[in-house]
Amino acid sequence: MIKPTCDDTILEKKRNLKNRYFSFTFKPFSLVKKCKPGHFVQLELPNTDIYFRRPFSIASVTSDGDIEIIFKIFGKGTALLAELAKGGTVNLLGPLGKSFTFPKKNEQTIIIAGGVGFPPLMYLAVEMIAKGYNPKSIHFFYGGRTTDDIIEKSRIKKLGVNFYPVTEDGSYGTKGLVTKPVEEFIQSSDSKMRIYSCGPTGMLKAADSLGLKYSVPGQLSLEAPMPCGVGICLGCVVEKNDGTHARVCCDGPIFEIGEIKL
Amino acid sequence: MIKPTCDDTILEKKRNLKNRYFSFTFKPFSLVKKCKPGHFVQLELPNTDIYFRRPFSIASVTSDGDIEIIFKIFGKGTALLAELAKGGTVNLLGPLGKSFTFPKKNEQTIIIAGGVGFPPLMYLAVEMIAKGYNPKSIHFFYGGRTTDDIIEKSRIKKLGVNFYPVTEDGSYGTKGLVTKPVEEFIQSSDSKMRIYSCGPTGMLKAADSLGLKYSVPGQLSLEAPMPCGVGICLGCVVEKNDGTHARVCCDGPIFEIGEIKL
Amino acid sequence: MKPDLKVNIAGVEFANPLMTASGCCGYGEELADIFPLAKLGALVTKSISLNPRLGHPPPRTAEVRSGMLNAIGLANVGIEKFISDKIPFLDKQPTKIIVNVAGSKLAEYVEVCSKLNDFESVSMIELNISCPNVDEGGMEFGSDPVMTEKSLKAVKKVFDRPIIAKLSPNVTSIVEIAKAAEQGGADAFSVINSLVGMAVDAESWHTKITNNKGGLTGPAIKPVALQMVHAVYSHSSLPIIGIGGIQSTTDVIEFLLCGATAVQIGTALFKDPMLFIKIEKELLQYMKRKKCNTIYDLIGKVRKY
Amino acid sequence: MKPDLKVNIAGVEFANPLMTASGCCGYGEELADIFPLAKLGALVTKSISLNPRLGHPPPRTAEVRSGMLNAIGLANVGIEKFISDKIPFLDKQPTKIIVNVAGSKLAEYVEVCSKLNDFESVSMIELNISCPNVDEGGMEFGSDPVMTEKSLKAVKKVFDRPIIAKLSPNVTSIVEIAKAAEQGGADAFSVINSLVGMAVDAESWHTKITNNKGGLTGPAIKPVALQMVHAVYSHSSLPIIGIGGIQSTTDVIEFLLCGATAVQIGTALFKDPMLFIKIEKELLQYMKRKKCNTIYDLIGKVRKY
Ligand SMILES: Cc1cc2nc3c(=O)[nH]c(=O)nc-3n(C[C@H](O)[C@H](O)[C@H](O)COP(=O)(O)OP(=O)(O)OC[C@H]3O[C@@H](n4cnc5c(N)ncnc54)[C@H](O)[C@@H]3O)c2cc1C
Ligand SMILES: Cc1cc2nc3c(=O)[nH]c(=O)nc-3n(C[C@H](O)[C@H](O)[C@H](O)COP(=O)(O)OP(=O)(O)OC[C@H]3O[C@@H](n4cnc5c(N)ncnc54)[C@H](O)[C@@H]3O)c2cc1C
Ligand SMILES: Cc1cc2nc3c(=O)[nH]c(=O)nc-3n(C[C@H](O)[C@H](O)[C@H](O)COP(=O)(O)O)c2cc1C
Ligand SMILES: Cc1cc2nc3c(=O)[nH]c(=O)nc-3n(C[C@H](O)[C@H](O)[C@H](O)COP(=O)(O)O)c2cc1C
Ligand code: FES
Ligand code: FES
């Protein structure tokens, strides 16, 4: 675990991406240099009737202290967050959790993103490219119900990765569930591969199954209700396939394919 | 009791008067035409960790639905209120309580205001003048610790009433406690008089004593913690001199001099 | 089809499951000025005792996190004045009337209940057994199964119509007390009365209310209340009126799911005295959406995760 | 002069009155990564039982108004692993260590406590008597005075150093239980453990945690905890560790005023794991301002309004 900090940061930039999706950039966060793809922060909603902090994956950081999260209005906490005015103060606890392990350089990277699972995977792709990975070795599958669930398209495209948008209603990209083109890709390729997935439970289950079925290793980023985020409450546990419990916040949120009972 | 309403109103105008004093104008409040000097509203602070509404006297209304309150940051609730952005929505319950009984036309009106007791008394003076009372029959004593506690001076002066500002440190108006010039005025006058007072407990006590000592009738506006404001919780009671209890919210907040054990 | 909000408790039919909680609406006069009482399944009065009570001196309420503390001290007009001044008004109200009765001796409960027996407009009595028993060293009637059973038996003898036992949450086993009340002849339960709490001002070092302790109510106690409703529901077949921290339609539904047949709302009325209007509307919408024809499609339907 | 934060509980001296609450800091490892444990008067471990326990399946926490509900189910590594893996780490920490012990039979409590007796770094044991007693039909040890006294007597025989009885709030009279624990040889009290509560999802009709019931903690329970601390303080001269909903310096002071000698913080650490740093600083400022030289100038000083 990285020793986290607890910073009062200012909401520097606020963008309403689409419908209920927002990008918030906070500044200054003193530990940006320790942040890695997969890490998350716990964000406080002070003076509200929301009791706990809310966890959000880090979507990007800049070296001068900017930290971005991308979120969707889900319930009351995120609705109140969306109302926060630019210039407002928010306390961030982080960076928390484990980060993704980067693939080997000879591996094809299969990213399977869905909904609010998108931000940490975008961060992963950005960092990989910064670390010298060939963008063309990254296959970014991005699924949603409709075109409205596919955000920041141009940001992904600009990375030069292979971008495969998929929507259930066919309103953008391929029609259907994201797992079908992923499976086709795996079947058609004979390179070494590695899967990274974050999204709704159904997607994680499918990614896990595909990984096991085709012996493709990889990592999944999980969600759970997180009272603390630092490993002290034991509230966020999930069952592992070996029968023990793992805390999503600090034993995860990144787990290996095949590790967790999904 | 007037049948109150529960309106979602918009913060139309926000003025920081001085230090910790604010004037907020909300709109539209459907019952403005029922409002009278001495009435108050219960203001909700939604989604905050403040549980109850907060009571504020009505400072002014306009016929097209504006309702003004003037408040001082006292604790957490008023601090959060002060942060409310223009255009924000606030639910108002009111008008609540009893209003002041106007003086007889031949009586000299002695107003003794202090701190946040000022708004309902300004409203009283304005309404009296609108109803045809001679401004010169109104003697507006306004006490505070320093000049910073005397707000909206020009608004009072513009009414053409006799204005007697008093500050404890002499930084504005006469130096000392407001009750001394009031007593001198009562002693020096042989007209019929009537006292109206709202302010800190010490001031109310003094006004009550002066009224009793010189047999000047009058009314005091009291404060108490008010869970409901509509008479159903029995939480706001004060002891009357006859040994019974009175609810400040609906048996008051306006009481006769000599009625309440202060 | 409009869902049916009617519920039946011990033979008495209520237009809907929404009631005021005792002590949170006086004798109904003020609320009647604010909204049509026909919106209520029943109005439950402030606790009535044999003699008038002034209650505790102020300050007698304090705000706490998600709730309040009160030491009102059962202030009420006493049974005589209640009969002469309040019943005539209540008689005319377009809702059912439940009178809450309190006492400090068993004989007082009996006397008050027997006087109320003459008034047909009193549909039911709700017995507030969370009162200190002065004969038995100040222990609450409702904290001891023997006293609970005895109290119920005594009042059942003098009041013909159904009696609701209002249970205190400040006990080791609310189920044990519920069983004793049932044994004594209770026809229904109200669950729960306020928790015991205290508040202190860290600046002045004074308690925030006149007493060292007071009743804790409001959303803070909702989880405790839900659990107790569910526990009593699991161990008795008598109807339950759920109480504690209800302030929204969702809260009402949660209590029904845990086993309540009706609910009472107290503290939340202080924030919003018109709350019942909103909840009745939203409850109908919810039932339509969930295809519930009657309230009974919700009662006790909670499923263990 | 810098005020003196030291307190003494049953002969053990603590650098300050601030402790972690059991179950809210594991075995200290994670917190040690976050802030210097020297800031703590004591670290209280998660409840240790004889055998390792996985605890309940997820979901085992739910957020409620001003607090949370948990059904962790006493998940812990068991005494053997605690001794082999955790004590070596705790030994090195610059703070006092209190080990919280749980069990489902009296013999288990005794065995765990006797094993802990060998480790000098364990300053005290805190006995979690809010556990269901499987031998006696699942009734909690701490809900019955006889069982409480018996438990204390039994563990006092095998552990040389002081024992704190951690009292449950879910009882009719916490004072009666405290007296029984004192009779059994308790050296101090921890007041209170969590309340019993329940939470339901009105959409899915499921309970929000695996169990039908769980422990309610956080600011919602503070008034209940303050009252119980004050009640025990008024009836016993043993030192009290106040617990329940503390999340600010003001809260700490309120507990001291009601009679606590020290306090534990649980749920609030989940919002702010660095909270102790802030509170220690603000407590010193407050004491200076109020001219309190020691914590003892605050303990029990509440005045009835
Ligand atoms: C490690 C991690 C990273 C996340 N990253 C993002 C992100 O980048 N963008 C984004 O939009 N969302 C993200 N989420 C989800 C986000 O935290 C939730 O949407 C948010 O907490 C909802 O809060 P609310 O008050 O709006 O919803 P409400 O439903 O009102 O409240 C959420 C409540 O449900 C509980 N809960 C139950 N299940 C979950 C669950 N699976 N996740 C979280 N809370 C749960 C919480 O404890 C909380 O009490 C992440 C969650 C986790 C655990
Ligand atoms: C009828 C009436 C009219 C008022 N009019 C005005 C006005 O025009 N302008 C203005 O600035 N203020 C007015 N006040 C006072 C104002 O309501 C308080 O300043 C405000 O409630 C403080 O809230 P807070 O959260 O900032 O303070 P906090 O101290 O954080 O909270 C106030 C808390 O203290 C309790 N309380 C204790 N004593 C009192 C008391 N005497 N009055 C109110 N609450 C108390 C409340 O119940 C509440 O829980 C009026 C009060 C009343 C009763
Ligand atoms: C100010 C106040 C006064 C109360 N008076 C009584 C009473 O006289 N008799 C009674 O049985 N319960 C009384 N109660 C308890 C309520 O009826 C109810 O059981 C409790 O408040 C919990 O519900 P709530 O959280 O909705 O308020 C009172 C509660 C409050 C807040
Ligand atoms: C997640 C969680 C786990 C807990 N586990 C234990 C435990 O193992 N043993 C125990 O005696 N108390 C346990 N408690 C109770 C706390 O020690 C404390 O008594 C209670 O939480 C009240 O304090 P708080 O409001 O500050 O959290 C636990 C509380 C929480 C929230
Ligand atoms: S959120 Fe508390 S242990 Fe993971
Ligand atoms: S504030 Fe409730 S009766 Fe006055």
Coordinates of N, CA, C and O in Angstrom, one line a residue, chain B residues 1-6 42 44-46 48-54 76 91 93 96 225-239 243-245 247 250, chain C residues 23-26 30-31 33-36 46 54-68 72 75-76 217-219 247 267-274:
Chain B
M1 N -54.2 31.1 13.7 CA -53.1 30.7 12.9 C -53.5 30.8 11.4 O -54.6 30.4 11.0
I2 N -52.6 31.4 10.6 CA -52.8 31.4 9.1 C -52.5 30.0 8.6 O -51.5 29.4 9.1
K3 N -53.2 29.5 7.7 CA -52.8 28.2 7.1 C -51.5 28.4 6.3 O -51.5 29.2 5.3
P4 N -50.4 27.9 6.7 CA -49.1 28.2 6.1 C -49.0 27.4 4.8 O -49.7 26.5 4.5
T5 N -48.0 27.8 4.0 CA -47.7 27.0 2.8 C -46.3 26.5 2.9 O -45.5 26.8 3.8
C6 N -45.9 25.7 2.0 CA -44.6 25.0 1.9 C -44.1 25.2 0.5 O -44.4 24.4 -0.3
Q42 N -40.0 29.1 8.3 CA -39.0 28.0 8.6 C -38.4 27.6 7.3 O -39.1 27.2 6.4
E44 N -35.7 25.4 5.1 CA -35.1 24.1 5.0 C -33.7 24.1 4.4 O -33.5 24.9 3.5
L45 N -32.8 23.3 5.0 CA -31.5 23.2 4.4 C -31.3 21.8 3.9 O -30.8 20.9 4.5
P46 N -31.8 21.5 2.6 CA -32.0 20.2 2.2 C -30.6 19.5 1.9 O -29.7 20.2 1.5
T48 N -28.3 18.6 3.6 CA -27.2 18.8 4.5 C -27.3 18.0 5.7 O -28.3 17.3 5.9
D49 N -26.3 18.0 6.6 CA -26.4 17.3 7.8 C -27.1 18.1 8.9 O -27.0 17.8 10.1
I50 N -27.8 19.2 8.5 CA -28.6 20.0 9.5 C -30.0 19.4 9.4 O -30.6 19.3 8.4
Y51 N -30.5 18.9 10.6 CA -31.7 18.2 10.5 C -33.0 19.0 10.4 O -33.8 18.8 9.6
F52 N -33.1 20.0 11.3 CA -34.3 20.8 11.3 C -34.3 22.0 10.4 O -33.2 22.5 10.1
R53 N -35.5 22.5 10.1 CA -35.5 23.9 9.5 C -35.0 24.9 10.5 O -34.9 24.7 11.7
R54 N -34.7 26.1 10.0 CA -34.3 27.2 10.8 C -35.3 28.3 10.7 O -35.7 28.7 9.6
K76 N -23.7 26.4 12.4 CA -23.5 25.7 11.1 C -24.6 25.9 10.1 O -24.3 26.1 8.9
N91 N -36.8 25.6 0.4 CA -38.2 25.4 0.7 C -38.5 26.3 2.0 O -37.8 26.2 3.0
L93 N -41.4 27.3 4.8 CA -42.7 27.0 5.4 C -43.2 28.3 6.1 O -42.4 28.8 7.0
L96 N -45.6 31.9 9.7 CA -45.9 31.2 10.9 C -46.0 32.2 12.1 O -45.4 33.3 12.0
P225 N -35.5 27.5 20.6 CA -35.3 26.4 19.6 C -36.6 25.9 19.1 O -37.5 25.7 19.8
M226 N -36.7 25.8 17.7 CA -38.0 25.5 17.2 C -38.0 24.3 16.2 O -37.8 24.4 15.0
P227 N -38.2 23.1 16.8 CA -38.2 21.9 15.9 C -39.3 22.0 14.8 O -39.0 21.8 13.7
C228 N -40.5 22.5 15.2 CA -41.6 22.4 14.2 C -42.0 23.8 13.7 O -42.2 24.0 12.5
G229 N -42.2 24.7 14.6 CA -42.7 26.0 14.2 C -44.2 26.2 14.0 O -44.7 27.2 13.7
V230 N -44.9 25.0 14.1 CA -46.3 25.1 13.9 C -47.2 24.6 15.1 O -48.4 24.4 15.0
G231 N -46.5 24.4 16.2 CA -47.3 24.2 17.4 C -47.5 22.7 17.8 O -48.3 22.4 18.7
I232 N -46.9 21.8 17.1 CA -47.2 20.4 17.3 C -46.1 19.6 18.2 O -46.4 18.5 18.6
C233 N -45.0 20.2 18.4 CA -43.9 19.5 19.1 C -43.8 19.8 20.6 O -43.2 19.1 21.4
L234 N -44.3 21.0 21.0 CA -44.2 21.5 22.3 C -42.8 21.7 22.8 O -42.5 21.7 24.0
G235 N -41.9 21.9 21.8 CA -40.5 22.0 22.1 C -40.0 23.4 22.4 O -39.0 23.6 23.0
C236 N -40.8 24.4 22.0 CA -40.4 25.8 22.1 C -41.0 26.5 23.2 O -41.0 27.8 23.2
V237 N -41.5 25.8 24.2 CA -42.3 26.5 25.3 C -41.4 27.4 26.1 O -40.2 27.2 26.3
V238 N -42.0 28.5 26.6 CA -41.4 29.4 27.6 C -42.4 29.4 28.8 O -43.6 29.1 28.6
E239 N -41.9 29.8 30.0 CA -42.8 29.8 31.1 C -43.4 31.2 31.2 O -42.8 32.2 31.1
G243 N -47.5 30.8 35.4 CA -47.2 29.5 35.8 C -47.4 28.5 34.6 O -46.9 27.3 34.7
T244 N -48.1 28.8 33.6 CA -48.4 27.9 32.5 C -47.2 28.1 31.5 O -46.3 28.9 31.6
H245 N -47.3 27.2 30.5 CA -46.3 27.3 29.4 C -46.9 27.9 28.1 O -48.1 27.7 27.9
R247 N -46.2 28.3 23.8 CA -45.3 27.9 22.7 C -44.9 29.1 22.0 O -45.8 29.9 21.5
C250 N -46.3 29.5 18.1 CA -47.7 29.7 17.6 C -48.5 30.5 18.7 O -49.4 31.2 18.3
Chain C
G23 N -47.7 12.5 20.4 CA -46.8 13.6 20.9 C -46.2 14.4 19.8 O -45.5 15.3 20.0
C24 N -46.6 14.1 18.5 CA -46.0 14.8 17.4 C -47.1 15.5 16.6 O -46.9 16.0 15.5
C25 N -48.3 15.6 17.2 CA -49.4 16.4 16.5 C -50.4 16.9 17.5 O -51.6 17.1 17.1
G26 N -50.0 17.0 18.8 CA -50.9 17.5 19.8 C -52.2 16.7 19.8 O -52.2 15.4 19.8
E30 N -53.8 21.7 15.3 CA -52.9 22.5 14.5 C -52.7 21.8 13.1 O -52.7 22.5 12.1
L31 N -52.6 20.5 13.1 CA -52.5 19.8 11.8 C -53.7 20.0 10.9 O -53.6 20.2 9.7
D33 N -55.4 22.5 10.6 CA -55.3 23.8 10.0 C -54.3 23.8 8.7 O -54.3 24.7 7.9
I34 N -53.5 22.8 8.7 CA -52.4 22.7 7.7 C -52.8 21.8 6.5 O -52.5 22.2 5.4
F35 N -53.4 20.7 6.8 CA -53.8 19.8 5.7 C -55.0 19.0 6.1 O -55.3 18.8 7.3
P36 N -55.8 18.5 5.1 CA -57.0 17.8 5.4 C -56.7 16.5 6.1 O -56.0 15.6 5.6
K46 N -51.4 13.0 21.5 CA -50.4 13.1 22.5 C -50.9 12.2 23.7 O -52.0 12.0 23.9
L54 N -47.7 19.7 33.1 CA -47.1 20.9 32.5 C -45.9 20.4 31.6 O -45.5 21.0 30.7
G55 N -45.3 19.3 32.0 CA -44.1 18.8 31.4 C -42.9 19.4 32.0 O -43.0 20.2 32.9
H56 N -41.7 19.1 31.4 CA -40.5 19.6 31.9 C -40.3 21.1 31.6 O -40.9 21.6 30.6
P57 N -39.5 21.8 32.4 CA -39.2 23.2 32.0 C -38.3 23.2 30.7 O -37.6 22.3 30.5
P58 N -38.3 24.3 30.0 CA -37.5 24.4 28.8 C -36.0 24.6 29.3 O -35.8 25.0 30.4
P59 N -35.0 24.3 28.4 CA -35.1 23.8 27.0 C -35.5 22.3 27.0 O -34.9 21.5 27.8
R60 N -36.5 22.0 26.2 CA -36.8 20.5 26.2 C -36.7 19.8 24.9 O -37.1 18.7 24.7
T61 N -36.0 20.5 23.9 CA -35.6 19.7 22.7 C -34.2 20.1 22.3 O -33.8 21.2 22.6
A62 N -33.5 19.2 21.7 CA -32.2 19.6 21.2 C -32.0 18.8 19.9 O -32.5 17.7 19.7
E63 N -31.4 19.5 18.9 CA -31.2 18.8 17.6 C -29.9 17.9 17.8 O -29.0 18.3 18.4
V64 N -30.0 16.7 17.2 CA -28.8 15.9 17.2 C -28.6 15.4 15.7 O -29.4 15.7 14.9
R65 N -27.5 14.7 15.4 CA -27.3 14.2 14.1 C -28.5 13.3 13.6 O -28.8 12.3 14.3
S66 N -29.1 13.7 12.5 CA -30.3 13.0 12.0 C -31.4 12.7 13.0 O -32.0 11.6 12.9
G67 N -31.6 13.7 13.8 CA -32.7 13.5 14.7 C -32.8 14.5 15.8 O -32.1 15.6 15.7
M68 N -33.5 14.2 16.9 CA -33.6 15.1 18.0 C -33.8 14.4 19.3 O -34.0 13.2 19.3
I72 N -40.0 16.5 26.7 CA -41.2 17.2 26.8 C -41.9 16.9 28.2 O -42.5 17.7 28.8
A75 N -46.2 16.4 28.7 CA -47.1 17.6 28.9 C -48.4 17.2 28.2 O -48.4 16.9 27.1
N76 N -49.5 17.4 29.0 CA -50.8 17.2 28.3 C -51.9 17.7 29.2 O -51.7 18.1 30.4
T217 N -35.2 10.5 18.7 CA -36.2 10.1 17.6 C -35.6 10.7 16.3 O -34.6 11.4 16.3
G218 N -36.3 10.3 15.2 CA -35.9 10.8 13.9 C -35.1 9.7 13.2 O -34.9 8.6 13.7
P219 N -34.6 10.0 11.9 CA -34.0 9.0 11.1 C -32.8 8.3 11.7 O -32.6 7.1 11.3
Q247 N -39.4 9.3 7.2 CA -39.5 10.6 6.7 C -39.8 10.6 5.1 O -39.8 11.7 4.5
T267 N -41.3 12.8 14.3 CA -40.3 13.8 14.2 C -40.3 14.5 12.8 O -40.2 15.7 12.6
A268 N -40.5 13.7 11.7 CA -40.4 14.2 10.4 C -41.5 15.2 10.1 O -41.4 16.1 9.2
L269 N -42.6 15.2 10.9 CA -43.7 16.2 10.7 C -43.2 17.6 11.1 O -43.7 18.6 10.7
F270 N -42.2 17.6 12.0 CA -41.7 18.9 12.4 C -40.9 19.6 11.3 O -40.9 20.8 11.2
K271 N -40.3 18.8 10.4 CA -39.7 19.3 9.2 C -40.7 19.6 8.2 O -40.5 20.6 7.4
D272 N -41.7 18.8 8.0 CA -42.6 19.0 7.0 C -44.0 18.5 7.4 O -44.4 17.4 7.3
P273 N -44.8 19.5 7.9 CA -46.1 19.1 8.5 C -47.1 18.6 7.4 O -48.1 18.0 7.7
M274 N -46.7 18.8 6.1 CA -47.6 18.4 5.0 C -47.1 17.0 4.4 O -47.7 16.6 3.4

